[in-house]
Short mmCIF file of C-alpha atoms in Angstrom, two decimals:
data_model
loop_
_atom_site.label_atom_id
_atom_site.label_comp_id
_atom_site.label_asym_id
_atom_site.label_seq_id
_atom_site.Cartn_x
_atom_site.Cartn_y
_atom_site.Cartn_z
CA UNK A 1 -0.24 0.06 -0.38
CA UNK A 2 1.69 3.36 -0.79
CA UNK A 3 1.48 5.90 1.67
CA UNK A 4 1.01 9.98 1.39
CA UNK A 5 4.11 10.69 1.45
CA UNK A 6 4.48 7.97 -1.59
CA UNK A 7 2.66 9.39 -3.46
CA UNK A 8 3.59 12.70 -3.22
CA UNK A 9 7.06 11.37 -4.24
CA UNK A 10 5.65 9.90 -6.72
CA UNK A 11 4.05 12.62 -8.13
CA UNK A 12 7.07 14.90 -7.89
CA UNK A 13 9.25 11.98 -9.72
CA UNK A 14 6.57 12.17 -12.40
CA UNK A 15 6.58 16.00 -12.77
CA UNK A 16 10.24 15.70 -12.60
CA UNK A 17 10.62 13.13 -15.33
CA UNK A 18 8.09 15.27 -17.71
CA UNK A 19 10.06 18.30 -17.25
CA UNK A 20 13.18 16.54 -18.43
CA UNK A 21 11.82 15.08 -21.50
CA UNK A 22 10.24 18.53 -22.78
CA UNK A 23 13.82 19.98 -21.97
CA UNK A 24 15.22 17.51 -24.40
CA UNK A 25 12.76 17.66 -26.98
CA UNK A 26 13.48 21.79 -26.77
CA UNK A 27 17.60 21.32 -26.49
CA UNK A 28 16.58 18.91 -29.50
CA UNK A 29 14.90 20.69 -32.05
CA UNK A 30 16.75 23.85 -30.90
CA UNK A 31 19.56 21.85 -32.46
CA UNK A 32 18.24 20.59 -34.99
CA UNK A 33 16.25 23.78 -36.50
CA UNK A 34 18.43 25.89 -38.51
CA UNK A 35 21.82 24.24 -38.64
CA UNK A 36 24.24 23.91 -41.10
CA UNK A 37 23.04 20.27 -42.88
CA UNK A 38 24.50 18.16 -44.44
CA UNK A 39 24.56 18.44 -48.94
CA UNK A 40 21.97 17.60 -50.37
CA UNK A 41 22.57 15.17 -52.97
CA UNK A 42 19.35 16.23 -54.84
CA UNK A 43 19.89 17.25 -58.47
CA UNK A 44 20.63 20.76 -59.28
CA UNK A 45 18.90 22.44 -60.82
CA UNK A 46 16.19 19.47 -61.60
CA UNK A 47 12.41 20.38 -62.69
CA UNK A 48 9.88 20.49 -60.49
CA UNK A 49 5.70 20.48 -60.65
CA UNK A 50 4.22 21.92 -57.77
CA UNK A 51 0.67 20.75 -57.19
CA UNK A 52 -1.36 22.94 -54.48
CA UNK A 53 -4.74 22.12 -54.36
CA UNK A 54 -7.10 24.79 -53.50
CA UNK A 55 -10.76 25.06 -52.12
CA UNK A 56 -12.68 28.02 -51.05
CA UNK A 57 -11.28 31.47 -50.58
CA UNK A 58 -9.36 32.64 -47.48
CA UNK A 59 -8.33 35.86 -45.66
CA UNK A 60 -5.06 35.60 -46.95
CA UNK A 61 -5.85 33.26 -50.03
CA UNK A 62 -4.17 35.83 -52.70
CA UNK A 63 -1.41 36.56 -50.62
CA UNK A 64 -0.36 32.41 -50.14
CA UNK A 65 -1.46 31.31 -53.59
CA UNK A 66 0.74 34.39 -55.46
CA UNK A 67 3.87 33.64 -53.69
CA UNK A 68 3.85 30.21 -55.78
CA UNK A 69 4.43 32.40 -58.93
CA UNK A 70 7.42 34.55 -56.91
CA UNK A 71 9.51 31.75 -56.31
CA UNK A 72 13.96 31.94 -57.54
CA UNK A 73 13.60 28.77 -59.76
CA UNK A 74 14.12 28.11 -63.12
CA UNK A 75 12.18 25.16 -64.00
CA UNK A 76 8.77 24.77 -62.15
CA UNK A 77 5.15 24.52 -63.16
CA UNK A 78 2.50 25.53 -61.27
CA UNK A 79 -0.36 23.16 -61.24
CA UNK A 80 -3.69 24.29 -59.62
CA UNK A 81 -6.45 21.31 -58.15
CA UNK A 82 -9.52 22.45 -57.65
CA UNK A 83 -12.49 19.67 -57.44
CA UNK A 84 -15.67 22.16 -58.31
CA UNK A 85 -15.71 23.72 -61.43
CA UNK A 86 -17.89 26.54 -59.38
CA UNK A 87 -15.33 26.90 -57.13
CA UNK A 88 -15.15 30.83 -55.65
CA UNK A 89 -11.14 30.48 -55.74
CA UNK A 90 -10.89 29.75 -59.34
CA UNK A 91 -11.38 33.01 -60.55
CA UNK A 92 -8.34 34.25 -58.11
CA UNK A 93 -5.86 31.72 -59.33
CA UNK A 94 -6.84 33.12 -63.07
CA UNK A 95 -5.95 35.88 -62.24
CA UNK A 96 -2.76 35.62 -60.37
CA UNK A 97 -1.80 33.03 -63.94
CA UNK A 98 -2.60 36.01 -65.99
CA UNK A 99 -0.49 38.78 -64.04
CA UNK A 100 2.40 36.08 -64.14
CA UNK A 101 2.26 34.84 -67.77
CA UNK A 102 6.00 34.00 -67.25
CA UNK A 103 5.19 31.11 -65.12
CA UNK A 104 4.45 28.29 -66.34
CA UNK A 105 0.88 27.06 -64.66
CA UNK A 106 -3.08 25.71 -65.13
CA UNK A 107 -5.90 24.35 -63.41
CA UNK A 108 -6.94 21.10 -63.42
CA UNK A 109 -10.89 20.60 -62.08
CA UNK A 110 -12.02 18.20 -61.06
CA UNK A 111 -11.38 15.35 -57.97
CA UNK A 112 -10.73 11.24 -58.41
CA UNK A 113 -12.66 9.62 -55.49
CA UNK A 114 -9.89 7.44 -54.08
CA UNK A 115 -10.47 8.08 -50.31
CA UNK A 116 -12.68 9.96 -47.92
CA UNK A 117 -9.78 12.36 -48.04
CA UNK A 118 -11.18 15.76 -50.31
CA UNK A 119 -7.63 17.09 -50.71
CA UNK A 120 -5.59 13.80 -51.68
CA UNK A 121 -8.77 13.02 -54.07
CA UNK A 122 -8.25 16.82 -55.59
CA UNK A 123 -3.89 16.28 -56.01
CA UNK A 124 -5.06 12.69 -57.59
CA UNK A 125 -5.15 14.19 -61.60
CA UNK A 126 -2.86 16.78 -60.61
CA UNK A 127 0.01 14.39 -59.69
CA UNK A 128 -1.04 12.48 -62.95
CA UNK A 129 -1.09 15.38 -64.98
CA UNK A 130 2.68 16.61 -63.42
CA UNK A 131 5.82 17.01 -66.81
CA UNK A 132 8.55 16.91 -63.65
CA UNK A 133 9.37 13.67 -61.43
CA UNK A 134 10.31 15.69 -58.08
CA UNK A 135 6.73 16.53 -57.73
CA UNK A 136 5.93 18.80 -54.09
CA UNK A 137 2.21 18.62 -52.82
CA UNK A 138 1.76 22.78 -51.16
CA UNK A 139 -1.19 23.55 -49.23
CA UNK A 140 -3.09 26.94 -50.52
CA UNK A 141 -2.44 28.44 -47.26
CA UNK A 142 1.14 27.86 -47.24
CA UNK A 143 3.17 31.27 -47.49
CA UNK A 144 6.17 30.32 -49.76
CA UNK A 145 9.38 32.63 -49.62
CA UNK A 146 11.25 32.80 -53.06
CA UNK A 147 14.11 29.69 -51.88
CA UNK A 148 11.38 27.57 -51.14
CA UNK A 149 12.43 25.06 -53.32
CA UNK A 150 15.68 25.09 -52.55
CA UNK A 151 15.12 24.79 -48.78
CA UNK A 152 13.07 21.56 -49.64
CA UNK A 153 15.64 20.07 -51.68
CA UNK A 154 18.84 20.95 -49.50
CA UNK A 155 17.24 18.36 -46.93
CA UNK A 156 17.23 15.24 -49.79
CA UNK A 157 19.41 12.83 -49.11
CA UNK A 158 20.56 9.27 -50.33
CA UNK A 159 18.38 7.13 -48.05
CA UNK A 160 15.65 10.41 -48.34
CA UNK A 161 11.93 8.86 -48.87
CA UNK A 162 10.28 12.13 -48.68
CA UNK A 163 11.14 15.77 -47.45
CA UNK A 164 8.12 17.87 -45.61
CA UNK A 165 7.88 21.22 -43.61
CA UNK A 166 5.34 21.31 -40.78
CA UNK A 167 3.80 24.76 -40.69
CA UNK A 168 4.89 27.76 -38.51
CA UNK A 169 2.18 30.10 -37.16
CA UNK A 170 2.34 34.00 -38.15
CA UNK A 171 0.71 37.00 -37.97
CA UNK A 172 -2.19 35.80 -35.60
CA UNK A 173 -5.33 38.32 -35.05
CA UNK A 174 -6.64 37.91 -31.52
CA UNK A 175 -5.88 35.36 -28.30
CA UNK A 176 -6.90 32.27 -29.65
CA UNK A 177 -4.66 32.64 -33.08
CA UNK A 178 -2.01 32.97 -30.16
CA UNK A 179 -3.44 30.14 -29.37
CA UNK A 180 -2.79 28.13 -31.92
CA UNK A 181 0.71 29.43 -33.02
CA UNK A 182 1.32 27.86 -29.43
CA UNK A 183 0.14 24.86 -30.42
CA UNK A 184 1.60 24.33 -34.34
CA UNK A 185 5.41 26.02 -33.04
CA UNK A 186 6.66 25.23 -29.95
CA UNK A 187 4.75 22.33 -29.28
CA UNK A 188 3.85 20.17 -32.10
CA UNK A 189 7.21 21.25 -34.42
CA UNK A 190 9.02 21.41 -31.67
CA UNK A 191 8.11 17.66 -31.03
CA UNK A 192 8.45 17.01 -34.77
CA UNK A 193 12.00 18.19 -34.98
CA UNK A 194 13.28 16.67 -31.83
CA UNK A 195 11.62 13.05 -33.12
CA UNK A 196 13.17 13.46 -36.63
CA UNK A 197 16.41 14.52 -34.51
CA UNK A 198 16.68 10.99 -33.46
CA UNK A 199 15.22 9.54 -36.56
CA UNK A 200 11.58 9.36 -35.58
CA UNK A 201 10.71 11.33 -39.00
CA UNK A 202 6.85 12.15 -39.20
CA UNK A 203 5.37 13.46 -42.59
CA UNK A 204 3.36 16.77 -42.33
CA UNK A 205 1.11 17.18 -45.81
CA UNK A 206 1.58 20.88 -45.85
CA UNK A 207 4.56 20.89 -47.67
CA UNK A 208 5.91 17.46 -49.12
CA UNK A 209 8.54 16.86 -51.55
CA UNK A 210 8.30 12.94 -53.59
CA UNK A 211 10.15 11.38 -56.07
CA UNK A 212 7.87 10.54 -58.27
CA UNK A 213 9.62 6.76 -58.95
CA UNK A 214 9.86 5.89 -55.64
CA UNK A 215 5.98 7.08 -54.57
CA UNK A 216 4.90 5.09 -57.99
CA UNK A 217 6.92 2.10 -57.01
CA UNK A 218 5.10 1.66 -53.99
CA UNK A 219 1.70 2.35 -55.20
CA UNK A 220 1.78 5.42 -56.17
CA UNK A 221 -0.07 8.85 -55.00
CA UNK A 222 -2.88 6.22 -54.64
CA UNK A 223 -1.49 4.79 -51.80
CA UNK A 224 -1.53 7.63 -49.31
CA UNK A 225 -5.44 6.66 -49.25
CA UNK A 226 -4.29 3.77 -47.00
CA UNK A 227 -5.17 6.58 -43.91
CA UNK A 228 -7.72 9.26 -44.28
CA UNK A 229 -4.64 11.82 -43.53
CA UNK A 230 -2.32 11.80 -46.46
CA UNK A 231 0.90 12.14 -44.06
CA UNK A 232 0.34 9.56 -41.69
CA UNK A 233 0.00 7.00 -44.81
CA UNK A 234 3.23 8.54 -46.56
CA UNK A 235 5.40 8.17 -42.40
CA UNK A 236 3.92 4.22 -43.36
CA UNK A 237 5.07 3.81 -46.94
CA UNK A 238 8.50 5.50 -46.21
CA UNK A 239 9.41 3.97 -43.44
CA UNK A 240 8.38 0.48 -44.56
CA UNK A 241 10.40 1.31 -48.05
CA UNK A 242 12.62 1.70 -45.34
CA UNK A 243 14.09 5.33 -45.91
CA UNK A 244 13.21 8.18 -44.00
CA UNK A 245 10.96 11.51 -43.28
CA UNK A 246 13.24 14.51 -43.60
CA UNK A 247 12.27 17.81 -42.29
CA UNK A 248 13.58 21.55 -43.40
CA UNK A 249 16.14 23.09 -42.08
CA UNK A 250 13.40 26.20 -41.44
CA UNK A 251 10.08 25.30 -42.21
CA UNK A 252 7.68 28.01 -43.91
CA UNK A 253 4.85 29.87 -42.21
CA UNK A 254 1.29 29.94 -42.24
CA UNK A 255 -0.80 33.19 -41.39
CA UNK A 256 -3.52 32.50 -39.04
CA UNK A 257 -5.78 35.88 -39.08
CA UNK A 258 -8.01 35.55 -36.53
CA UNK A 259 -8.80 32.28 -34.97
CA UNK A 260 -12.23 31.98 -32.40
CA UNK A 261 -12.09 28.75 -29.99
CA UNK A 262 -14.21 27.30 -31.71
CA UNK A 263 -11.94 26.96 -34.44
CA UNK A 264 -9.44 25.74 -32.41
CA UNK A 265 -10.84 23.26 -30.43
CA UNK A 266 -12.43 21.87 -33.58
CA UNK A 267 -9.37 21.64 -35.09
CA UNK A 268 -6.85 20.15 -32.34
CA UNK A 269 -9.99 17.66 -31.77
CA UNK A 270 -9.11 16.46 -35.51
CA UNK A 271 -5.72 16.53 -35.58
CA UNK A 272 -5.80 14.41 -31.76
CA UNK A 273 -8.23 11.58 -33.17
CA UNK A 274 -6.48 11.26 -36.83
CA UNK A 275 -2.96 10.73 -34.70
CA UNK A 276 -4.92 8.60 -32.28
CA UNK A 277 -5.99 6.25 -34.93
CA UNK A 278 -2.99 6.54 -36.99
CA UNK A 279 -0.08 6.16 -34.45
CA UNK A 280 -2.06 4.96 -31.75
CA UNK A 281 1.13 4.50 -29.19
CA UNK A 282 3.10 7.70 -30.09
CA UNK A 283 -0.33 9.25 -29.67
CA UNK A 284 -0.55 7.98 -26.12
CA UNK A 285 2.14 9.64 -24.13
CA UNK A 286 0.68 13.33 -25.57
CA UNK A 287 -1.10 13.62 -22.09
CA UNK A 288 1.80 14.46 -21.25
CA UNK A 289 2.78 16.93 -23.30
CA UNK A 290 1.98 20.07 -21.61
CA UNK A 291 3.65 20.64 -17.80
CA UNK A 292 1.34 22.69 -16.61
CA UNK A 293 -2.01 20.48 -15.63
CA UNK A 294 0.14 17.93 -14.20
CA UNK A 295 2.27 20.32 -12.32
CA UNK A 296 -0.77 21.47 -10.43
CA UNK A 297 -2.11 18.08 -9.35
CA UNK A 298 1.44 17.14 -8.00
CA UNK A 299 0.95 20.60 -6.46
CA UNK A 300 -2.46 20.27 -5.15
CA UNK A 301 -2.04 16.61 -4.14
CA UNK A 302 1.90 17.58 -2.15
CA UNK A 303 -0.23 20.12 0.35
CA UNK A 304 3.50 21.58 0.06
CA UNK A 305 4.41 25.30 -0.24
CA UNK A 306 7.81 24.13 -1.24
CA UNK A 307 6.49 21.65 -3.65
CA UNK A 308 4.88 24.08 -4.96
CA UNK A 309 7.43 26.85 -5.56
CA UNK A 310 9.37 24.21 -7.05
CA UNK A 311 6.51 22.74 -9.06
CA UNK A 312 6.12 26.47 -10.65
CA UNK A 313 9.26 27.26 -11.29
CA UNK A 314 8.98 23.98 -13.20
CA UNK A 315 6.53 24.82 -15.25
CA UNK A 316 8.25 28.69 -15.66
CA UNK A 317 11.36 26.58 -17.02
CA UNK A 318 9.48 24.78 -19.66
CA UNK A 319 8.11 28.16 -21.23
CA UNK A 320 11.16 30.02 -20.96
CA UNK A 321 12.63 26.95 -22.99
CA UNK A 322 9.98 27.63 -25.22
CA UNK A 323 10.79 31.37 -26.03
CA UNK A 324 14.09 30.80 -26.70
CA UNK A 325 13.16 28.15 -29.08
CA UNK A 326 10.99 30.88 -30.50
CA UNK A 327 13.60 33.43 -30.88
CA UNK A 328 16.29 30.95 -32.70
CA UNK A 329 13.60 29.48 -34.97
CA UNK A 330 12.64 33.12 -35.66
CA UNK A 331 8.99 32.44 -34.73
CA UNK A 332 6.37 34.47 -33.58
CA UNK A 333 6.95 35.70 -30.58
CA UNK A 334 5.20 38.17 -27.69
CA UNK A 335 4.71 38.16 -23.86
CA UNK A 336 1.16 37.16 -24.86
CA UNK A 337 2.72 34.07 -25.75
CA UNK A 338 3.29 32.94 -22.40
CA UNK A 339 -0.93 33.19 -21.63
CA UNK A 340 -1.31 31.26 -24.82
CA UNK A 341 1.19 28.31 -23.26
CA UNK A 342 -0.98 28.27 -20.48
CA UNK A 343 -4.47 27.93 -22.45
CA UNK A 344 -2.72 25.42 -24.50
CA UNK A 345 -1.64 23.46 -21.33
CA UNK A 346 -5.10 23.44 -20.10
CA UNK A 347 -6.72 22.39 -23.04
CA UNK A 348 -4.27 19.32 -24.01
CA UNK A 349 -6.33 16.79 -21.59
CA UNK A 350 -9.15 17.54 -22.82
CA UNK A 351 -8.52 17.43 -26.31
CA UNK A 352 -6.53 14.28 -25.30
CA UNK A 353 -9.23 12.64 -24.09
CA UNK A 354 -11.68 13.62 -26.32
CA UNK A 355 -9.59 12.15 -28.91
CA UNK A 356 -10.38 8.58 -27.22
CA UNK A 357 -13.79 8.78 -27.57
CA UNK A 358 -14.88 8.72 -31.28
CA UNK A 359 -13.10 7.88 -34.45
CA UNK A 360 -14.78 9.91 -36.75
CA UNK A 361 -13.75 13.97 -37.43
CA UNK A 362 -15.79 16.34 -39.63
CA UNK A 363 -13.63 18.11 -42.13
CA UNK A 364 -14.89 21.23 -44.36
CA UNK A 365 -18.28 19.74 -43.37
CA UNK A 366 -17.25 15.67 -44.42
CA UNK A 367 -18.06 13.98 -41.71
CA UNK A 368 -15.13 11.46 -42.02
CA UNK A 369 -14.18 7.73 -40.28
CA UNK A 370 -10.52 7.04 -39.65
CA UNK A 371 -9.61 3.98 -40.44
CA UNK A 372 -6.53 1.97 -41.62
CA UNK A 373 -6.04 -0.09 -44.69
CA UNK A 374 -2.62 -1.71 -44.41
CA UNK A 375 -2.94 -3.53 -47.66
CA UNK A 376 -2.35 -0.81 -49.77
CA UNK A 377 1.21 0.23 -48.08
CA UNK A 378 3.76 -2.62 -49.48
CA UNK A 379 7.72 -1.40 -50.45
CA UNK A 380 9.30 -1.05 -52.93
#
């Protein structure tokens, strides 16, 4: 039987262990970000097909889509994929194409239903129509700097199966958009970079650089329908082929604008359920990814002012580390971001718990059951 004193000791030890894991992840991510990378094996100047699935108009649509026309790259084509000929984004895309006639670009209308994932369905015809063997799939809300393609290519190695870039929240408008930044940047991007640093790279669907012969050799773009999330399928396909998912040295920004609590909540629930079904062993420990709630509970259990002060110092140390990571990486920083860290960590246990309750998500108004089809994943 565990005594009250033993229980306090175990609670404090657990918090110390979580703090150590968080500090290690921050150090790994900080080391990995913006460091000098080994020489890329990507063929110099190889032609690239850049596929952007588009759907609907958002606040920054013109800015993010136009950034794809301003890349400092000699030989690339832009392919815009839209499922519906009546989509309101089409007039914008046509204006941008007329504004940049020197960039080879085209629109492909119509989807091929290979899965319940509307983005993947929207990309299939673009993949089939692409002229080049090096193909980038990039979401419409990714802001592309002039060296976007070079940054992706720089992470390619002999054992690479896929290069990805996790989204970094930028230009938030309001507190809940700051909370979105706290989730995206120093939590999710941090853990992705820490994982890649120890050989556990996970794909991120915002920007993906593929070599078509490799993906076609393991089932092609339609093999990404093995999971409801194409990036989860991509991770499993690359690993099954004995290759690695690599991340770029400096990820690209995603301007956020305004966000409401309901938007943050629904998006985090959707992503959490996807992670829980596709990678349950990695998702289970996420309950401990935020330090605030475990330390609060331990402080209440300890009934000790000294223990409470020590636990408060641990939380402050982790938040200071997160803020230092944001500074090092050149990401958003603001005094209000500390409050966003607190709000995020208060939400994490509720998001994690809700993720276990159901196995379906709603995306752009579509209800989708989350399931895995492992038979579609094969090695080269």
